[in-house]
Short mmCIF file of C-alpha atoms in Angstrom, two decimals:
data_model
loop_
_atom_site.label_atom_id
_atom_site.label_comp_id
_atom_site.label_asym_id
_atom_site.label_seq_id
_atom_site.Cartn_x
_atom_site.Cartn_y
_atom_site.Cartn_z
CA MET A 1 -49.63 -87.78 -9.25
CA VAL A 2 -46.59 -85.81 -8.87
CA GLN A 3 -46.31 -82.26 -10.04
CA ARG A 4 -43.48 -80.44 -10.50
CA PHE A 5 -42.80 -76.48 -10.46
CA GLU A 6 -40.17 -74.35 -11.93
CA ASN A 7 -39.54 -70.81 -11.34
CA LYS A 8 -38.92 -68.57 -14.02
CA GLY A 9 -38.01 -65.46 -12.53
CA SER A 10 -34.39 -66.35 -11.20
CA ARG A 11 -31.52 -68.12 -13.11
CA ASP A 12 -28.06 -67.36 -12.85
CA PHE A 13 -26.23 -64.61 -15.56
CA SER A 14 -24.68 -66.25 -18.61
CA LEU A 15 -21.16 -65.11 -19.07
CA VAL A 16 -21.92 -63.63 -22.48
CA GLU A 17 -24.42 -61.03 -19.78
CA THR A 18 -21.71 -61.08 -17.47
CA LEU A 19 -18.58 -59.87 -19.63
CA ALA A 20 -21.94 -57.11 -21.16
CA VAL A 21 -22.17 -55.47 -17.71
CA VAL A 22 -18.21 -55.52 -16.96
CA ALA A 23 -17.48 -54.17 -20.57
CA ILE A 24 -20.39 -51.28 -19.85
CA LEU A 25 -19.31 -50.34 -15.99
CA VAL A 26 -15.63 -50.40 -17.70
CA ILE A 27 -16.65 -47.88 -20.34
CA LEU A 28 -18.94 -45.86 -17.83
CA LEU A 29 -15.30 -45.80 -15.42
CA SER A 30 -13.18 -44.35 -17.70
CA LEU A 31 -15.87 -41.54 -19.05
CA SER A 32 -16.12 -40.42 -15.40
CA ALA A 33 -12.33 -41.15 -15.09
CA VAL A 34 -12.00 -38.41 -17.64
CA ALA A 35 -14.60 -35.81 -16.80
CA ALA A 36 -12.85 -35.78 -13.46
CA ALA A 37 -9.16 -34.96 -14.74
CA TYR A 38 -10.51 -32.43 -17.02
CA TYR A 39 -12.59 -30.84 -14.38
CA ARG A 40 -9.36 -30.86 -12.45
CA ASP A 41 -6.98 -29.40 -14.70
CA TYR A 42 -10.07 -26.60 -15.05
CA LEU A 43 -9.79 -25.69 -11.13
CA LYS A 44 -6.49 -25.79 -11.62
CA ILE A 45 -6.10 -23.29 -14.50
CA THR A 46 -8.65 -21.48 -12.54
CA GLU A 47 -6.65 -20.82 -9.80
CA LEU A 48 -3.42 -19.78 -11.93
CA ASP A 49 -6.31 -17.22 -13.30
CA ASN A 50 -6.75 -15.95 -10.35
CA ALA A 51 -3.26 -15.62 -9.33
CA ALA A 52 -2.42 -13.64 -12.44
CA ARG A 53 -5.33 -11.26 -12.21
CA ASP A 54 -3.61 -10.95 -8.33
CA ILE A 55 -0.75 -9.27 -10.04
CA TYR A 56 -2.53 -7.72 -12.37
CA MET A 57 -4.15 -5.35 -10.62
CA ALA A 58 -1.31 -4.98 -7.41
CA ALA A 59 0.91 -4.12 -10.73
CA GLU A 60 -1.71 -1.76 -12.59
CA ASN A 61 -2.16 -0.21 -9.49
CA ARG A 62 1.75 0.65 -8.93
CA ALA A 63 1.85 2.09 -12.66
CA VAL A 64 -0.50 4.47 -11.85
CA LEU A 65 1.31 5.95 -8.83
CA LEU A 66 4.44 5.89 -10.45
CA GLY A 67 3.27 7.20 -13.59
CA GLY A 68 1.87 10.24 -11.58
CA SER A 69 5.02 11.44 -10.39
CA GLY A 70 6.46 10.18 -13.31
CA GLN A 71 8.92 7.26 -13.02
CA LEU A 72 7.00 4.86 -14.53
CA GLU A 73 8.54 5.72 -18.05
CA LYS A 74 11.94 5.84 -16.19
CA ALA A 75 11.66 2.38 -14.97
CA LEU A 76 10.31 0.55 -18.18
CA SER A 77 13.61 2.21 -19.93
CA SER A 78 15.59 1.21 -17.29
CA GLY A 79 16.84 -1.82 -19.53
CA GLY A 80 15.50 -4.26 -17.11
CA ALA A 81 11.92 -4.36 -19.07
CA GLN A 82 12.14 -6.85 -22.66
CA THR A 83 10.84 -5.38 -25.80
CA LEU A 84 7.89 -7.51 -27.04
CA ALA A 85 8.25 -8.20 -30.71
CA GLU A 86 6.81 -9.90 -33.33
CA GLY A 87 6.97 -10.57 -36.74
CA GLY A 88 10.27 -8.52 -36.65
CA GLU A 89 8.17 -5.76 -35.92
CA GLN A 90 9.00 -3.84 -32.67
CA GLN A 91 5.65 -3.51 -31.16
CA ALA A 92 4.59 -0.65 -28.19
CA SER A 93 5.26 -3.26 -25.02
CA VAL A 94 7.55 -4.29 -23.01
CA TYR A 95 7.48 -7.44 -20.62
CA VAL A 96 9.19 -7.27 -17.06
CA ALA A 97 9.84 -10.95 -15.15
CA LYS A 98 8.59 -11.74 -11.42
CA ASP A 99 12.42 -10.66 -9.72
CA THR A 100 13.06 -7.30 -12.79
CA ALA A 101 9.61 -6.29 -11.33
CA ALA A 102 10.00 -5.82 -7.68
CA SER A 103 14.35 -4.40 -8.93
CA LEU A 104 12.29 -1.94 -10.57
CA GLY A 105 10.24 -0.83 -8.15
CA LEU A 106 6.60 -2.18 -10.06
CA LEU A 107 6.06 -4.83 -7.76
CA THR A 108 6.24 -3.51 -3.75
CA GLY A 109 6.63 -6.03 -0.60
CA GLY A 110 3.02 -7.24 0.64
CA ALA A 111 1.42 -5.56 -3.01
CA ILE A 112 0.26 -9.64 -3.53
CA ASP A 113 0.00 -12.31 -1.61
CA PRO A 114 3.68 -13.70 -0.85
CA ALA A 115 2.85 -17.62 -2.16
CA LEU A 116 2.57 -16.31 -5.40
CA LEU A 117 6.44 -15.21 -5.58
CA ASN A 118 7.03 -19.17 -5.50
CA GLY A 119 5.80 -19.64 -8.94
CA GLN A 120 6.69 -17.63 -12.17
CA PHE A 121 5.29 -14.52 -14.19
CA TYR A 122 5.31 -11.85 -16.66
CA ILE A 123 3.72 -8.37 -16.58
CA VAL A 124 2.91 -6.75 -20.00
CA TYR A 125 3.02 -3.04 -20.22
CA ASP A 126 1.98 -0.79 -22.64
CA THR A 127 4.53 1.75 -23.36
CA ALA A 128 2.23 4.58 -24.83
CA SER A 129 0.00 4.81 -21.97
CA GLY A 130 1.64 2.90 -19.27
CA ALA A 131 -1.24 0.36 -18.73
CA VAL A 132 -0.39 -3.33 -17.48
CA THR A 133 -2.57 -5.72 -20.20
CA ASP A 134 -1.17 -8.98 -19.60
CA VAL A 135 -0.02 -10.87 -16.18
CA PHE A 136 1.16 -14.62 -17.02
CA TYR A 137 1.50 -17.04 -14.03
CA THR A 138 2.82 -20.43 -13.47
CA GLU A 139 3.36 -22.81 -10.79
CA GLY A 140 6.21 -25.22 -12.76
CA PRO A 141 9.55 -23.82 -14.87
CA ASP A 142 10.49 -20.87 -16.02
CA ILE A 143 8.13 -19.36 -18.99
CA GLN A 144 10.87 -19.03 -21.84
CA ASP A 145 9.13 -17.73 -24.88
CA ILE A 146 6.54 -15.17 -24.14
CA HIS A 147 5.25 -15.61 -27.98
CA TYR A 148 4.20 -19.05 -26.77
CA ALA A 149 2.82 -18.35 -23.36
CA LEU A 150 0.74 -15.56 -25.56
CA SER A 151 -0.36 -18.21 -28.32
CA ILE A 152 -1.50 -20.32 -25.17
CA ALA A 153 -3.21 -18.22 -22.20
CA GLY A 154 -4.07 -15.79 -24.80
CA ASN A 155 -6.71 -18.65 -25.58
CA ARG A 156 -9.76 -17.70 -23.35
CA ASP A 157 -11.83 -20.89 -23.40
CA LYS A 158 -10.46 -23.33 -20.56
CA ARG A 159 -11.43 -25.89 -22.13
CA MET A 160 -8.64 -25.52 -24.87
CA ARG A 161 -6.07 -24.67 -22.38
CA PRO A 162 -5.45 -27.98 -21.00
CA ASP A 163 -4.37 -29.34 -24.42
CA SER A 164 -1.85 -26.98 -25.42
CA GLY A 165 0.42 -26.72 -23.47
CA PRO A 166 1.86 -26.46 -19.63
CA MET A 167 -0.15 -25.01 -16.51
CA LEU A 168 -0.35 -21.61 -17.30
CA GLY A 169 -2.64 -18.73 -15.79
CA TYR A 170 -3.85 -15.32 -17.59
CA TYR A 171 -5.30 -11.64 -17.08
CA GLY A 172 -5.43 -9.34 -19.64
CA GLY A 173 -5.11 -9.49 -23.53
CA GLU A 174 -8.98 -7.84 -23.21
CA GLN A 175 -8.28 -5.31 -21.47
CA GLU A 176 -8.19 -1.89 -23.07
CA ALA A 177 -5.27 0.26 -22.51
CA ARG A 178 -5.52 3.05 -19.87
CA THR A 179 -6.56 6.71 -21.55
CA PRO A 180 -2.77 7.85 -21.83
CA TYR A 181 -3.45 10.47 -19.28
CA THR A 182 -1.34 13.72 -18.18
CA PRO A 183 0.48 13.52 -15.23
CA LEU A 184 -0.20 16.82 -12.73
CA PRO A 185 2.84 19.25 -11.25
CA ALA A 186 3.54 17.49 -8.21
CA PRO A 187 2.62 19.36 -5.15
CA GLU A 188 4.90 20.21 -2.80
CA VAL A 189 4.68 19.36 1.60
CA LEU A 190 7.01 21.14 3.87
CA VAL A 191 7.23 19.22 7.79
CA GLU A 192 8.91 21.55 10.27
CA VAL A 193 9.57 20.54 14.12
CA GLU A 194 9.84 24.12 16.59
CA ASN A 195 11.52 23.14 19.63
CA GLY A 196 11.32 26.08 21.59
CA ASP A 197 8.70 27.45 24.71
CA LEU A 198 6.12 25.95 22.30
CA LEU A 199 6.97 22.12 20.79
CA LYS A 200 5.37 22.88 17.43
CA VAL A 201 4.95 21.03 14.17
CA HIS A 202 4.59 23.13 10.93
CA VAL A 203 3.08 21.63 7.79
CA THR A 204 2.63 22.95 4.81
CA PHE A 205 0.99 21.77 1.83
CA SER A 206 0.87 24.01 -1.55
CA VAL A 207 0.09 23.24 -4.92
CA PRO A 208 2.12 24.86 -8.64
CA ASP A 209 0.14 27.32 -10.56
CA ALA A 210 0.29 24.90 -13.48
CA ALA A 211 -1.48 22.41 -10.95
CA LEU A 212 -3.68 24.61 -9.41
CA SER A 213 -4.88 25.86 -13.40
CA ILE A 214 -6.29 22.10 -13.68
CA VAL A 215 -7.37 20.72 -9.86
CA GLY A 216 -8.57 24.86 -9.23
CA ASN A 217 -9.13 26.34 -5.53
CA ASN A 218 -10.38 23.83 -3.99
CA TRP A 219 -7.85 21.20 -4.36
CA MET A 220 -7.86 21.77 -0.62
CA HIS A 221 -10.80 19.61 0.49
CA THR A 222 -10.75 17.47 -2.24
CA ALA A 223 -6.87 16.41 -2.67
CA LYS A 224 -5.89 13.54 -0.13
CA GLN A 225 -3.84 14.94 2.77
CA THR A 226 -2.37 13.19 5.97
CA VAL A 227 -0.32 14.05 8.55
CA GLN A 228 0.98 11.38 10.88
CA LEU A 229 2.38 11.65 14.65
CA GLU A 230 4.72 8.45 15.36
CA TYR A 231 6.54 7.92 18.67
CA GLU A 232 7.67 4.38 20.08
CA GLY A 233 5.37 3.00 17.63
CA ALA A 234 2.34 4.35 18.02
CA ALA A 235 0.59 6.55 15.73
CA ILE A 236 -1.55 9.88 15.71
CA PRO A 237 -3.63 11.17 12.56
CA LEU A 238 -2.91 14.72 13.21
CA MET A 239 -5.23 15.95 10.70
CA ASN A 240 -8.28 14.04 12.44
CA TYR A 241 -7.51 14.02 15.42
CA PRO A 242 -9.89 16.11 17.62
CA ALA A 243 -8.03 16.32 20.85
CA LEU A 244 -5.67 18.69 18.96
CA PHE A 245 -8.61 20.53 16.73
CA PHE A 246 -9.39 23.58 19.58
CA PRO A 247 -7.39 26.69 19.45
CA GLU A 248 -4.62 26.02 22.04
CA ARG A 249 -3.90 23.52 19.71
CA HIS A 250 -4.31 24.04 16.27
CA SER A 251 -4.47 27.07 13.67
CA SER A 252 -4.01 27.25 9.78
CA SER A 253 -3.31 29.78 7.23
CA VAL A 254 -4.53 29.52 3.73
CA SER A 255 -4.16 31.04 0.27
CA SER A 256 -4.88 29.60 -2.84
CA ALA A 257 -1.62 27.55 -3.78
CA ALA A 258 -1.03 26.67 0.31
CA VAL A 259 -2.46 25.53 3.42
CA THR A 260 -0.47 25.32 6.31
CA HIS A 261 -1.40 23.18 9.81
CA THR A 262 0.36 24.20 13.20
CA TRP A 263 -0.44 21.93 15.84
CA VAL A 264 1.18 22.55 19.94
CA LEU A 265 2.50 18.85 21.14
CA ASP A 266 3.85 20.23 24.01
CA ALA A 267 4.34 23.07 25.99
CA LEU A 268 4.02 24.77 29.97
CA ASP A 269 1.51 24.57 32.45
CA ARG A 270 -0.53 27.73 32.19
CA ALA A 271 -0.81 31.14 34.55
CA ASP A 272 -3.62 29.36 36.73
CA GLY A 273 -1.93 25.58 37.06
CA VAL A 274 -4.14 24.54 33.62
CA SER A 275 -1.99 21.84 32.19
CA ASP A 276 -3.66 20.70 29.18
CA ARG A 277 -0.53 20.47 26.41
CA HIS A 278 1.43 18.04 27.16
CA PHE A 279 3.25 16.20 24.52
CA TYR A 280 2.18 12.26 26.49
CA GLN A 281 -2.19 13.62 26.35
CA LEU A 282 -2.24 12.90 22.49
CA PHE A 283 -1.27 9.47 23.73
CA SER A 284 -4.14 6.83 25.34
CA ASN A 285 -1.97 4.88 26.72
CA SER A 286 -1.03 5.34 30.76
CA GLY A 287 1.82 3.04 30.61
CA MET A 288 4.21 4.91 28.11
CA THR A 289 7.06 7.23 28.97
CA PHE A 290 8.59 10.38 27.16
CA GLY A 291 11.51 11.88 26.71
CA GLY A 292 12.15 10.07 22.76
CA ASP A 293 12.43 11.41 19.14
CA PHE A 294 9.31 11.52 17.37
CA THR A 295 8.39 11.74 14.12
CA VAL A 296 5.90 13.87 11.84
CA THR A 297 5.01 12.45 7.73
CA ALA A 298 2.65 14.41 5.45
CA GLU A 299 1.66 13.13 2.44
CA ILE A 300 -0.15 14.75 -0.09
CA GLU A 301 -2.13 13.49 -3.43
CA LEU A 302 -3.47 15.55 -6.06
CA SER A 303 -6.21 14.33 -9.06
CA ALA A 304 -8.05 15.88 -11.52
CA PRO A 305 -10.18 14.36 -14.26
CA GLY A 306 -8.15 13.53 -17.20
CA CYS A 307 -4.73 13.14 -15.46
CA TRP A 308 -2.41 10.87 -13.34
CA PRO A 309 -2.66 11.33 -9.51
CA THR A 310 0.69 13.14 -8.57
CA SER A 311 1.71 12.51 -4.37
CA ALA A 312 4.53 14.17 -2.79
CA SER A 313 5.26 13.87 1.12
CA GLY A 314 8.08 15.37 4.29
CA SER A 315 8.78 13.99 7.71
CA ASP A 316 10.69 15.80 10.42
CA THR A 317 12.09 14.55 13.48
CA GLY A 318 11.88 16.25 16.86
CA ASN A 319 12.22 15.28 20.74
CA SER A 320 9.28 15.24 23.06
CA LEU A 321 10.27 17.03 26.05
CA PHE A 322 13.67 18.72 25.73
CA ALA A 323 15.88 19.53 22.89
CA GLN A 324 17.29 18.33 19.96
CA ARG A 325 19.57 15.49 20.42
CA SER A 326 18.01 14.40 23.85
CA GLY A 327 16.88 10.91 22.07
CA GLY A 328 19.67 8.67 24.93
CA SER A 329 19.87 8.72 28.77
CA ALA A 330 20.94 12.18 28.97
CA ALA A 331 18.18 15.67 28.95
CA GLN A 332 19.47 18.80 26.54
CA LEU A 333 17.93 21.73 28.27
CA GLU A 334 17.59 24.80 26.73
CA ASN A 335 14.46 27.14 27.84
CA LEU A 336 12.15 26.59 30.24
CA ARG A 337 9.56 24.04 29.26
CA HIS A 338 12.46 21.27 29.07
CA LEU A 339 12.87 22.29 32.74
CA GLN A 340 9.77 21.66 33.55
CA ASN A 341 9.94 18.22 31.54
CA LEU A 342 12.77 17.14 34.53
CA ASP A 343 9.69 16.66 36.48
CA ALA A 344 7.76 12.99 35.62
CA ALA A 345 5.14 13.45 37.41
CA THR A 346 4.72 16.82 34.59
CA SER A 347 5.85 14.57 32.00
CA ARG A 348 5.51 11.52 32.60
CA ALA A 349 9.26 11.71 31.19
CA GLY A 350 11.51 8.46 31.25
CA GLY A 351 14.72 7.08 30.90
CA LYS A 352 16.46 10.07 31.75
CA THR A 353 19.21 10.07 33.98
CA SER A 354 21.43 13.07 33.30
CA ALA A 355 20.62 16.74 32.24
CA VAL A 356 23.09 19.21 30.60
CA GLN A 357 21.69 22.66 30.77
CA ILE A 358 23.20 23.78 26.74
CA ASN A 359 21.70 27.92 26.58
CA ASP A 360 21.49 30.23 29.03
CA ILE A 361 17.34 30.43 30.48
CA LEU A 362 17.17 33.76 31.83
CA LEU A 363 13.89 35.23 33.53
CA LEU A 364 12.98 38.78 32.31
CA ARG A 365 10.23 41.22 33.43
CA GLY A 366 8.33 38.02 34.44
CA ALA A 367 9.02 36.23 30.77
CA VAL A 368 10.78 32.93 30.64
CA LYS A 369 13.74 33.88 27.46
CA ALA A 370 16.22 31.00 26.26
CA GLU A 371 18.22 33.00 24.53
CA GLY A 372 18.57 32.85 20.54
CA GLY A 373 14.38 31.85 21.23
CA ARG A 374 11.07 33.71 21.32
CA ASN A 375 9.69 35.06 24.50
CA ALA A 376 7.13 32.71 26.47
#
C-alpha cells in the first residue's frame, strides 16, 4: 500500500501576494523618504536659526555699547540703514545688510564666527529704543525683499517654513524692544607718562557732575576700570598686579568725582643698594630685553539702573629705560636714571648701539638733577 504525504505548510508565493508585498514596501519606502527629507530640512532651518541667533546677540551687545556713547543713533541715521515700511507708512524700524553693518561699526571683526560672513543677513533695529528686533540669515542668494523675508521667517513653526520659500534662518520677532534707557554722561580718562628721575604713569578716572548725581559717590568701586601696560607683546594689568601694590610702587588720590593712580615703573637703585623698582622686574620672561617704547591704556565703564552704560578710554606712550624718542638704536639721556640704565646688568637693556646726552646732568649737594627736571 502506497501512502502519500503532503506538506501543506510550505508553498510558493503567488504572483498576487508578491505584488502586494512589493506595493507595501514601496509605500513604506516613500513614507520614510518624505520623513527623512522633512527632517533634513528641519535640521537645516535649525542650523540657520542658530546662525541668526549668534548674529542677533553680537549685534545687540554692540548696540548697547554704541548706545551708551551716543553713537548708535548716528550710525542708524547715517543713510546706510534702510527704513522698514509697511502699507506705505514709515515704521520706527530700520534694517541693514551684512556689508553695511560692518561699515557702520554695528558689527565688529571677531564678534561672530567668520564662517557666517559667507552667508547673507539683515539686521532690523527699533529706532526708538535702539534694540535689535530681527535677524534674517541665509546661505543662499541675497535676500531681495525684506517683507517677504518677514513673512517667511516670522513663522515660528519650523514645520511650515520649508514649504514657504527659500531656506531662511530667523531670530527675533517675539523679542521685546529694549526699554528706552537714558545714556549716562560719559566719564573721562587721562593717562600721562612722566619720564624723569622716576619713570611714572599717572591715570585719572573722572566722572562729570551730571553722571555723579546718578551713579553716586561709590562709583569708583562699581565702575569697571582697567589699566594695561603693553611692551613687546606682553601685557601687564596694572590695576590688579600684586607686585605693584606697595607704597614704593603705587599711590592714589581720591575725591568724590575723580581718582588718580600713580605707578612707579622704573627708578634709580636705592642708596642702600636695594634695586626693587626696575622696569624689567614687572615681567616674568627672563629672556626679554628692554629699552623700547611701552604703552599704557586705561578704560572705564559706568553703569546705573535705568541708564545705558557709557565708557571712555585713554592712552600714552613712553620709553622703558631712556628719554623719549629712544625707540631706535640710540639711547637718549637726560637724567641719572637714564645713565644707570646703560648698564645692561642693571636694566637688561638691549638693542642700543649708541647714547646721546640731550640735557645737562648735574650733581648738586649729593642730589642728582636734570635741568628742567625734578630733584631725585
